[in-house]
CSV table of C-alpha atoms in Angstrom, one decimal:
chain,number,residue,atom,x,y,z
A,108,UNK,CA,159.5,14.5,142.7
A,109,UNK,CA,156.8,11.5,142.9
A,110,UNK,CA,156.2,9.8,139.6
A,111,UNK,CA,152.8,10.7,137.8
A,112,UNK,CA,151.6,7.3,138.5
A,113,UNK,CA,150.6,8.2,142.3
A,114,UNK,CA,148.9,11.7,141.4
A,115,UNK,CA,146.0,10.6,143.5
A,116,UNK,CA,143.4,12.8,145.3
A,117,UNK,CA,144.8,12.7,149.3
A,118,UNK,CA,142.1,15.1,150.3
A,119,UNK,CA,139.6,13.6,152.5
A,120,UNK,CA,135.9,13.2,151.0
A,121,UNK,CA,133.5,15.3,152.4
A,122,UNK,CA,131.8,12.2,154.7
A,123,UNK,CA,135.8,10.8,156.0
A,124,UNK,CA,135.6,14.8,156.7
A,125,UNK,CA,132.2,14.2,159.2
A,126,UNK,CA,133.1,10.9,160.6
A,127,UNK,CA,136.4,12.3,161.5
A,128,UNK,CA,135.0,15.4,163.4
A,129,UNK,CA,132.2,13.5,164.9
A,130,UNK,CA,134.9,10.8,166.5
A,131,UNK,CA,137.0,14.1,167.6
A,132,UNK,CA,134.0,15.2,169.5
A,133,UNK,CA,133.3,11.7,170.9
A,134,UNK,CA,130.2,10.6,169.4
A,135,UNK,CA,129.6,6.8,169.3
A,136,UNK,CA,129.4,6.0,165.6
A,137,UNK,CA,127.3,2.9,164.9
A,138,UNK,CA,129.6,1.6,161.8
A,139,UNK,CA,128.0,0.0,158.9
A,140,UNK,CA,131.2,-0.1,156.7
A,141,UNK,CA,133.5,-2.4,158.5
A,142,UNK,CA,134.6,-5.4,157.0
A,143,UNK,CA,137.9,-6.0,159.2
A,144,UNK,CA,136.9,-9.3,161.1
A,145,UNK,CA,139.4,-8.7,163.5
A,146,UNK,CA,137.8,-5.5,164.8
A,147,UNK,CA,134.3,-7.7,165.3
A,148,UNK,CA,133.7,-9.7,168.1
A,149,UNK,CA,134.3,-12.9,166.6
A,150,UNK,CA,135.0,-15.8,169.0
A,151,UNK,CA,137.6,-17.6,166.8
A,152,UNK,CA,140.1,-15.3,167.7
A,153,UNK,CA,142.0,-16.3,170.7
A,154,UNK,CA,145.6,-17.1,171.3
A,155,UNK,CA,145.5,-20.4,170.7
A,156,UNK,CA,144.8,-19.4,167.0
A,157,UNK,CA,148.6,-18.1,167.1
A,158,UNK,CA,150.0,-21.8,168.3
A,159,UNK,CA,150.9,-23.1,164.9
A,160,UNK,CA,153.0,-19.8,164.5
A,161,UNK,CA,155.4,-21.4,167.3
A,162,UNK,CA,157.5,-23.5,165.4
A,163,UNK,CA,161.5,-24.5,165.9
A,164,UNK,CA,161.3,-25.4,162.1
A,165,UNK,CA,160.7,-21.3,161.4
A,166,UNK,CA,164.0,-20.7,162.6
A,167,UNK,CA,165.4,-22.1,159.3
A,168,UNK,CA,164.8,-20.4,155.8
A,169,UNK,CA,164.3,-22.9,152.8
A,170,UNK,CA,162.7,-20.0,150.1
A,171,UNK,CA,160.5,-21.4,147.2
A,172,UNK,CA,159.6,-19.2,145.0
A,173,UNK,CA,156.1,-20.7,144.4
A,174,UNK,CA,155.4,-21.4,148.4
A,175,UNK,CA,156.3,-24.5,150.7
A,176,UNK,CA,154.9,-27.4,149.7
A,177,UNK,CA,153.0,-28.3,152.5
A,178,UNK,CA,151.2,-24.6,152.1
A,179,UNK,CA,150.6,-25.5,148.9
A,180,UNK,CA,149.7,-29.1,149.4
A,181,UNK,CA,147.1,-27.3,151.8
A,182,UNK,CA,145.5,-25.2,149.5
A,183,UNK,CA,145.9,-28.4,146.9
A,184,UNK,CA,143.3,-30.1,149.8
A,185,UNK,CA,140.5,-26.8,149.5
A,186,UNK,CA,140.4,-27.0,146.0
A,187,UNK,CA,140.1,-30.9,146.2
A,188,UNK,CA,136.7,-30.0,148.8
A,189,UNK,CA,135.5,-28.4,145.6
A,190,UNK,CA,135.9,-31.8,143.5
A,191,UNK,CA,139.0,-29.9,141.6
A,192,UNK,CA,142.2,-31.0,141.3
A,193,UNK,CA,145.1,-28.8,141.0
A,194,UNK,CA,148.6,-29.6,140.2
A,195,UNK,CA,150.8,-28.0,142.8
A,196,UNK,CA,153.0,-27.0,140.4
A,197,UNK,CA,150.4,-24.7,139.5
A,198,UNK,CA,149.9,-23.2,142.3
A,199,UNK,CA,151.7,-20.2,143.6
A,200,UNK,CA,151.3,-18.4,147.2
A,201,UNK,CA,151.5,-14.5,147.5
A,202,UNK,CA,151.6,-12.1,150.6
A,203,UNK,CA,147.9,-11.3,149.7
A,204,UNK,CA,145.5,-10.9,146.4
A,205,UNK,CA,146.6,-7.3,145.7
A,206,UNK,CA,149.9,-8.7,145.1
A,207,UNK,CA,148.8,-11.4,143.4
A,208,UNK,CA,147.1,-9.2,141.3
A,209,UNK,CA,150.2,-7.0,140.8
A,210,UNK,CA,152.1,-10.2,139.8
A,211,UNK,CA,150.1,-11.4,137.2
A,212,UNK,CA,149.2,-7.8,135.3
A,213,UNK,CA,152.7,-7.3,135.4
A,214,UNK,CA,152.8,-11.1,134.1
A,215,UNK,CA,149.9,-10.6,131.3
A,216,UNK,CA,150.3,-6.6,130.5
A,217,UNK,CA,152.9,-4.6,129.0
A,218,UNK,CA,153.0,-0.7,130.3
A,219,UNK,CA,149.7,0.7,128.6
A,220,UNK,CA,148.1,-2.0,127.6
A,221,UNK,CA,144.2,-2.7,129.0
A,222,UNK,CA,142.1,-4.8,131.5
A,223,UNK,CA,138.6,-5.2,131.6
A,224,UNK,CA,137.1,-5.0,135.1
A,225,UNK,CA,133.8,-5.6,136.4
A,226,UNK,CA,131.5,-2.5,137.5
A,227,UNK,CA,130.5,-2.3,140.0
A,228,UNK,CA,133.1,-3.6,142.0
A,229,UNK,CA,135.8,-2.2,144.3
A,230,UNK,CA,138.0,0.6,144.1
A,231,UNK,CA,141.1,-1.4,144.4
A,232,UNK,CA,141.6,-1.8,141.3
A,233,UNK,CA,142.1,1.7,140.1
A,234,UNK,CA,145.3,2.1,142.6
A,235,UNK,CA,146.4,-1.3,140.7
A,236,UNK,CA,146.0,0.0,137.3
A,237,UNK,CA,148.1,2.7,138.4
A,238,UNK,CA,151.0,1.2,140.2
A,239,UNK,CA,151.3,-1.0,136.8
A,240,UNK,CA,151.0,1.7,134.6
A,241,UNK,CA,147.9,-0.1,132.7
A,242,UNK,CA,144.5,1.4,131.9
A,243,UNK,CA,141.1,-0.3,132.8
A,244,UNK,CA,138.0,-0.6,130.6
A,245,UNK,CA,135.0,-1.9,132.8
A,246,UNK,CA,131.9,-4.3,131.8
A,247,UNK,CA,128.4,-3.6,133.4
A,248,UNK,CA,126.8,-5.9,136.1
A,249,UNK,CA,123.4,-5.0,135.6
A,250,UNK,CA,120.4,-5.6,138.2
A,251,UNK,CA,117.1,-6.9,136.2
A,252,UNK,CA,114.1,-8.7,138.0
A,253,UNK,CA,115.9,-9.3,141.6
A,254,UNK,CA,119.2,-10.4,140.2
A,255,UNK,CA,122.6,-9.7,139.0
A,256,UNK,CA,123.8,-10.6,135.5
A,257,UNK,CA,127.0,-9.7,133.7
A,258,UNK,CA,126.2,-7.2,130.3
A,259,UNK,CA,127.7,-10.0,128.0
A,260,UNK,CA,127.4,-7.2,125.2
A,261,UNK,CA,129.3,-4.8,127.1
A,262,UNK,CA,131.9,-7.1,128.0
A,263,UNK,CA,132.5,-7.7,124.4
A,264,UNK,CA,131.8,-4.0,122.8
A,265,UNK,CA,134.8,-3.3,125.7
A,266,UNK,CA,137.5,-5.3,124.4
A,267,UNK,CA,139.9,-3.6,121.8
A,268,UNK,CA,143.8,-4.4,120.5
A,269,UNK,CA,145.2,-3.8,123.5
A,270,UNK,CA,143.0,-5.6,126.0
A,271,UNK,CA,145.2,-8.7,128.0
A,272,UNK,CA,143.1,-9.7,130.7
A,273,UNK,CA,139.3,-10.1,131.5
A,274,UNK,CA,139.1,-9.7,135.7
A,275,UNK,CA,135.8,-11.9,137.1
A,276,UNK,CA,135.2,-11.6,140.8
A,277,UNK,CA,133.2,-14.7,141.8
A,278,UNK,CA,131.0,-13.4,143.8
A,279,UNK,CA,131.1,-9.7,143.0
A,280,UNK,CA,132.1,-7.1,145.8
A,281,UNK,CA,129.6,-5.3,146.5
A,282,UNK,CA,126.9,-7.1,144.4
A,283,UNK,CA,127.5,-10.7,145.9
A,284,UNK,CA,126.8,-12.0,142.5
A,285,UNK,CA,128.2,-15.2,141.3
A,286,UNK,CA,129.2,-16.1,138.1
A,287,UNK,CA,126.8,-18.3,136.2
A,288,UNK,CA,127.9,-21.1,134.3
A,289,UNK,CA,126.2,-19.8,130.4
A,290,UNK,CA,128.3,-16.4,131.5
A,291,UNK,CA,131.2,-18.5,131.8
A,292,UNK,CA,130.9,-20.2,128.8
A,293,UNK,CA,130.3,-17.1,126.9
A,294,UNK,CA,133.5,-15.2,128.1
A,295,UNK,CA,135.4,-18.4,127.8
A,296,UNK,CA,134.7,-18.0,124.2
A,297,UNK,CA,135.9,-14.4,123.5
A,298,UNK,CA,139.0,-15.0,125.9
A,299,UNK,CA,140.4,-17.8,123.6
A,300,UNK,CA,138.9,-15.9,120.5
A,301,UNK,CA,141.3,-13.1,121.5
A,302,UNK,CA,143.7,-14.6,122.9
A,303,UNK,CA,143.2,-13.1,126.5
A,304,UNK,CA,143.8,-14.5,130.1
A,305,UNK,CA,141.5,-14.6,132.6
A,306,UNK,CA,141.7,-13.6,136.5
A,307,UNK,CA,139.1,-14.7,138.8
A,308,UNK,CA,139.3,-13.5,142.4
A,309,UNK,CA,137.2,-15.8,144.3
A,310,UNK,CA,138.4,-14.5,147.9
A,311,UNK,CA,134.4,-14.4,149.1
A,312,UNK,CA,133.6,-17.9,147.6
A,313,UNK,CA,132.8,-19.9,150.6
A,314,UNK,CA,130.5,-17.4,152.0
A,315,UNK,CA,126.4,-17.8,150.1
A,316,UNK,CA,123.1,-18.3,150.3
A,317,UNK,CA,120.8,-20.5,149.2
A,318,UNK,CA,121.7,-23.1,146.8
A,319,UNK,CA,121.8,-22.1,143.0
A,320,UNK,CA,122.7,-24.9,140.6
A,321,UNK,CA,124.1,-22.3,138.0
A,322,UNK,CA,126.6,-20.5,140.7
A,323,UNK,CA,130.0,-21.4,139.5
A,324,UNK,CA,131.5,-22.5,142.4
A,325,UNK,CA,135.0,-21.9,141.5
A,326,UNK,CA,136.8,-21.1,138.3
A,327,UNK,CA,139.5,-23.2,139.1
A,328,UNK,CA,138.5,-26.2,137.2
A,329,UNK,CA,138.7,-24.7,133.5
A,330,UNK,CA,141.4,-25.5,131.2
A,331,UNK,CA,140.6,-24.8,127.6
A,332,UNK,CA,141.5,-21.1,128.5
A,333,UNK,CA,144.2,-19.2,130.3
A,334,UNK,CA,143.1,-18.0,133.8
A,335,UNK,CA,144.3,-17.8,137.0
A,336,UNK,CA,142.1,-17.9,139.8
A,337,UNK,CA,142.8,-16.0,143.4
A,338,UNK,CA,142.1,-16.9,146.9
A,339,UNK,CA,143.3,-15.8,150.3
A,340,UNK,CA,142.9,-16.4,154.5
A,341,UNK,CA,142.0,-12.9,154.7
A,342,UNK,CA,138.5,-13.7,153.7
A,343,UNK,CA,138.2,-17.6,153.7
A,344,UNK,CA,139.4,-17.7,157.3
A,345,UNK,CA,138.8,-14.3,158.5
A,346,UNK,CA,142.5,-13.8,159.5
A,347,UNK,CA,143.4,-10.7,157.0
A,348,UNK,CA,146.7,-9.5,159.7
A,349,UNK,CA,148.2,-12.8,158.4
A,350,UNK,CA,148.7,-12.2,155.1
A,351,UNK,CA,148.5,-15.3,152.9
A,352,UNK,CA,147.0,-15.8,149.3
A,353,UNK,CA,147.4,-18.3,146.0
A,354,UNK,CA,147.0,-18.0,142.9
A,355,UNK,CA,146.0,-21.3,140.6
A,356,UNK,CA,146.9,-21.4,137.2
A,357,UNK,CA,145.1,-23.6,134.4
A,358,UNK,CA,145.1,-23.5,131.1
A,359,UNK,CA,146.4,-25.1,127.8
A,360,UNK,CA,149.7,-26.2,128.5
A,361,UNK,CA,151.3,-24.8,125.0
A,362,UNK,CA,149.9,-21.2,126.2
A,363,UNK,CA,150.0,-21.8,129.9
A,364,UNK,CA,153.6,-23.3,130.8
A,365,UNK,CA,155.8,-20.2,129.6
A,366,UNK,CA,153.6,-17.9,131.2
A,367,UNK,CA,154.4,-20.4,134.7
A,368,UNK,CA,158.1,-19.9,134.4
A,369,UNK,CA,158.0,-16.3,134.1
A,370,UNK,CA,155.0,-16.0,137.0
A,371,UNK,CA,157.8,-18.2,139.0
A,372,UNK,CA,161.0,-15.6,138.6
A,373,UNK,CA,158.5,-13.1,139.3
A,374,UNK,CA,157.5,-14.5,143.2
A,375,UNK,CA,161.9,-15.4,143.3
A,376,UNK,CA,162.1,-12.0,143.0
A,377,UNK,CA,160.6,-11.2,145.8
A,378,UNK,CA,159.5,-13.6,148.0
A,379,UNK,CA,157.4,-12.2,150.1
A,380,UNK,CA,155.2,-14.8,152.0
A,381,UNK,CA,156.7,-14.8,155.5
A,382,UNK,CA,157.4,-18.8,156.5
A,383,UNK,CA,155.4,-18.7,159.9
A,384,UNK,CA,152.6,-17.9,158.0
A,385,UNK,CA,153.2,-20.7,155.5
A,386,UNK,CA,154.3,-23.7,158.0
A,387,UNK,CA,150.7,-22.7,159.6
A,388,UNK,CA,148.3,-22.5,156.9
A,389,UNK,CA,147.6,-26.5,157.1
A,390,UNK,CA,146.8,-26.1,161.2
A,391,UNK,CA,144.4,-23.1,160.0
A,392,UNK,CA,142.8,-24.9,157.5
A,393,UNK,CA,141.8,-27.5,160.0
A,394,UNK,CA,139.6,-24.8,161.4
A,395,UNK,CA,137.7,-24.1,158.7
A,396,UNK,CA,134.6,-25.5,159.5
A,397,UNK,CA,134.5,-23.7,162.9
A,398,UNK,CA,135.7,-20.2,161.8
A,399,UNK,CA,133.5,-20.1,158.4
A,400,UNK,CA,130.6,-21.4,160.9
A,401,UNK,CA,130.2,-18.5,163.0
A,402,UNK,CA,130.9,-16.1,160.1
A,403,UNK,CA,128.4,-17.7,158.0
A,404,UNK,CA,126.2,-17.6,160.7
A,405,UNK,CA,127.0,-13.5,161.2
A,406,UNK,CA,126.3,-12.8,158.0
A,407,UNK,CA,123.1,-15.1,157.2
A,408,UNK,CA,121.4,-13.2,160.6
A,409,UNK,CA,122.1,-9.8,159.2
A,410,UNK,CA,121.1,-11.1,155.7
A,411,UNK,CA,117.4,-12.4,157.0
A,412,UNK,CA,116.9,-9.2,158.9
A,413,UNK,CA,117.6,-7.1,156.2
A,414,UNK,CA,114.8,-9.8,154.1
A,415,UNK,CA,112.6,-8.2,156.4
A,416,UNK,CA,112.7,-4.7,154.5
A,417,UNK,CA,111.9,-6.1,150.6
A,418,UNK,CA,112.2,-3.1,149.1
A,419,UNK,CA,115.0,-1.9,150.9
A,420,UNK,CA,117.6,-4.6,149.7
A,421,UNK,CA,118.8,-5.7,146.9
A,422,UNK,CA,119.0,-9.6,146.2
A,423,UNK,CA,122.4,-10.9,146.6
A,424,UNK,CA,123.6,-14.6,146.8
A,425,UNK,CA,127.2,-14.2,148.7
A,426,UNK,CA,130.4,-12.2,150.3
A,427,UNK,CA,130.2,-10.0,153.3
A,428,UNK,CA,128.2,-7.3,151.9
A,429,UNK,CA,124.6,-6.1,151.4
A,430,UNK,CA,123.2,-2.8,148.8
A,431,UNK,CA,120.5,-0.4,150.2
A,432,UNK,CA,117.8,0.9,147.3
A,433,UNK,CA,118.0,4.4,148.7
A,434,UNK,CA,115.0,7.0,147.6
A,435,UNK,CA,116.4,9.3,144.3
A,436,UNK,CA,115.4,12.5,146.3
A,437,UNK,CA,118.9,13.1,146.7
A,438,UNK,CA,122.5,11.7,145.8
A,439,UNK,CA,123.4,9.1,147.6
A,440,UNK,CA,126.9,10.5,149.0
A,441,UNK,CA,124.1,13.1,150.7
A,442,UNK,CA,122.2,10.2,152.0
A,443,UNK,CA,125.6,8.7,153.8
A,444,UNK,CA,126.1,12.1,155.3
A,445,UNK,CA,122.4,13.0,156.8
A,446,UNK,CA,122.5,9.4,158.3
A,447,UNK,CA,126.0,10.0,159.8
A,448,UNK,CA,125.2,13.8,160.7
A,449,UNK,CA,121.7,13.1,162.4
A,450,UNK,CA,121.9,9.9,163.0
A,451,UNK,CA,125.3,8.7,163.7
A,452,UNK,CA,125.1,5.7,161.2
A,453,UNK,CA,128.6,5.4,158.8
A,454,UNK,CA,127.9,3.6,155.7
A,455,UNK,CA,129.7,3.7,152.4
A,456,UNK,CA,127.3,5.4,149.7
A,457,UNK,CA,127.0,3.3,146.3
A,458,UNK,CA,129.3,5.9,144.1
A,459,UNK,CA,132.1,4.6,146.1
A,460,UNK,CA,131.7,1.2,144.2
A,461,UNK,CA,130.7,2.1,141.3
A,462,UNK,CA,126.8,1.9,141.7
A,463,UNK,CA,124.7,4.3,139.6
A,464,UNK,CA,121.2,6.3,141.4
A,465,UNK,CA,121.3,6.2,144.8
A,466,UNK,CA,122.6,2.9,147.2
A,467,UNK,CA,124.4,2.7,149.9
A,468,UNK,CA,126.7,-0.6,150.9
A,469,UNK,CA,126.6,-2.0,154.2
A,470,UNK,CA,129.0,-4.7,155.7
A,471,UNK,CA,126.7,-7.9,156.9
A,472,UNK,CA,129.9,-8.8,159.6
A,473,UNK,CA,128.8,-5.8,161.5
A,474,UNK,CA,127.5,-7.5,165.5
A,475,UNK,CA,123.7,-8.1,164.6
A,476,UNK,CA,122.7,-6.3,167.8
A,477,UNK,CA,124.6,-2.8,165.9
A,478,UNK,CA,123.4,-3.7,162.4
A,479,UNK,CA,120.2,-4.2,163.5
A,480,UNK,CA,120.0,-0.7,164.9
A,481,UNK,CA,122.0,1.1,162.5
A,482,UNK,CA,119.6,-0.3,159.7
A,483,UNK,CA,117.0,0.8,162.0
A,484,UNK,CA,117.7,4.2,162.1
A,485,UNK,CA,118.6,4.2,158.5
A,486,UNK,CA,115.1,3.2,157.9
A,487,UNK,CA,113.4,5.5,160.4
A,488,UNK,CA,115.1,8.4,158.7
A,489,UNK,CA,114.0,7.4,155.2
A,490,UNK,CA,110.4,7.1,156.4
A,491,UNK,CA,110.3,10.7,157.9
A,492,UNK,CA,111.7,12.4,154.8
């Protein structure tokens, strides 16, 4: 018998239902949804990519529970690009974010204890509450004069006994909002008034726009307070099949260096980052610059046509993702399926992340020359109804 904490709904939703039957009948689906940079005509990915993978030295296992020094070294280099300095003892590589994730609300929370989570965000981490036997409280993002801001009041009317860890996702998926520095400062405060840890996944941090001198770049470089802050290839270099992540830990030492050795015996038990992966991540990271390039420039051109539509869009200042103001005539899950139904457009409709009224969230790594005419036809069918 399975145990209760995978009683999830394996039905398909009614639009996985359409999109399945129309793809069965084979009708060219223009996809709005896909965020797998592999699947996208990027140019960065050709063999050669796969060169620091070939290497007599992977032949030999040396296992460190925290990662290989030069991997770690490497991600000791980004964070220093970001004017922060980070011990490598304090820094700890995973097979990906979920995991990290996993690791450190196993870590932080004992079975039934809370987490506060930002909504809207992404579903993920709903499966994660699960598979740690926890339960979630969420804090609003709310959207006021062409912005996002964190509800400060909710944040702190949601924190009871039982509450561990506050979860910040710098920038927000699918809202693309940063973390401002006053936010910071303000859920600094409660976190060391209660005694809680932070976890900020920063996975989309490279990717924004514009210049804002209140974004919080990265979370990295507090230490009066207890966080640990996430990062990965899969989003940083657009490489997601190779599965690499960190975690960087910071915080008062007194609080912070028990917590370390018991995060360590955690990733002993089961290392799980492959040492290919690791021997290469310094080679990768060498390529920054070109592969963030041409996503940056993907995801700008998309942006700026979508600026086109003002009242179409709302503002966001980062990640791979864009939210459609759809009209209130209907919900938005039957917005997603006329669009898909009549005009063979997939998107992911705005309940799916949380977002109250009706939105729909679009991935700005689509091809322009298909997100330009799957918006179009999006826009064409909310101007004839």
């Amino acid at each position: 018998m399975p145990a209760f904490r995978t009683n999830w709904k394996f039905s398909p939703n009614r639009l996985t239902s359409h999109l399945q039957a129309l793809k069965q009948s084979g009708i060219n689906i223009i996809d709005l949804s896909e965020s797998n940079s592999t699947r996208l005509e990027f140019n960065y990915l050709k063999a050669d990519l796969l060169t620091p993978l070939v290497n007599p030295r992977n032949l030999f296992y040396e296992p460190d529970p925290k990662g290989m020094l030069e991997a770690r070294s490497a991600v000791q280099s980004y964070y220093l690009e970001k004017k922060v300095n980070v011990p490598l003892d304090h820094i700890f590589l995973t097979a990906s974010t979920s995991e990290a994730y996993s690791f450190l609300l196993r870590l932080l929370t004992n079975a039934g204890e809370r987490a506060l989570v930002p909504r809207p965000s992404y579903p993920l981490f709903d499966f994660l509450a699960d598979l740690n036997d926890i339960s979630l409280d969420s804090y609003s993002l709310r959207y006021e004069e062409g912005a996002w801001q964190i509800d400060l009041e909710s944040l702190a009317r949601e924190l009871r006994v039982d509450t561990k860890a506050i979860i910040l996702v710098n920038p927000n998926n699918p809202t693309g909002s940063f973390v401002k520095q006053i936010e910071l400062e303000k859920i600094a405060a409660l976190a060391r008034k209660h005694s809680l840890a932070l976890i900020a996944d920063e996975v989309f941090s490279d990717y924004f726009f514009g210049e804002d001198s209140m974004r919080v770049t990265t979370l990295a470089q507090i230490s009066d307070v207890v966080i640990f802050t996430l990062g990965g290839i899969s989003k940083m270099l657009g490489l997601p099949q190779m599965k690499l992540g960190w975690i960087v830990a910071n915080g008062p030492s007194q609080i912070l260096n028990p917590l370390l050795e018991r995060l360590e015996i955690i990733l002993d038990t089961y290392l799980s980052v492959n040492t290919p992966v690791q021997r290469a991540l310094a080679p990768w990271f060498s390529l920054k610059p070109s592969i963030q390039k041409e996503i940056k420039d993907r995801i700008q051109t998309n942006f700026d046509f979508l600026q086109g539509f003002p009242t179409s869009c709302l503002q966001t200042e980062g990640g791979w993702y864009a939210i459609l103001n759809l009209p209130q005539t209907q919900s938005d899950e039957d917005w997603a399926l006329e669009f898909l139904d009549r005009d063979h457009v997939y998107l992911h409709p705005g309940y799916f992340f949380g977002l109250e009224e009706a939105h729909a969230v679009v991935s700005l790594l689509v091809p322009h020359d298909q997100f330009k005419e799957g918006i179009s036809r999006i826009l064409t069918r909310i101007k004839r109804r």
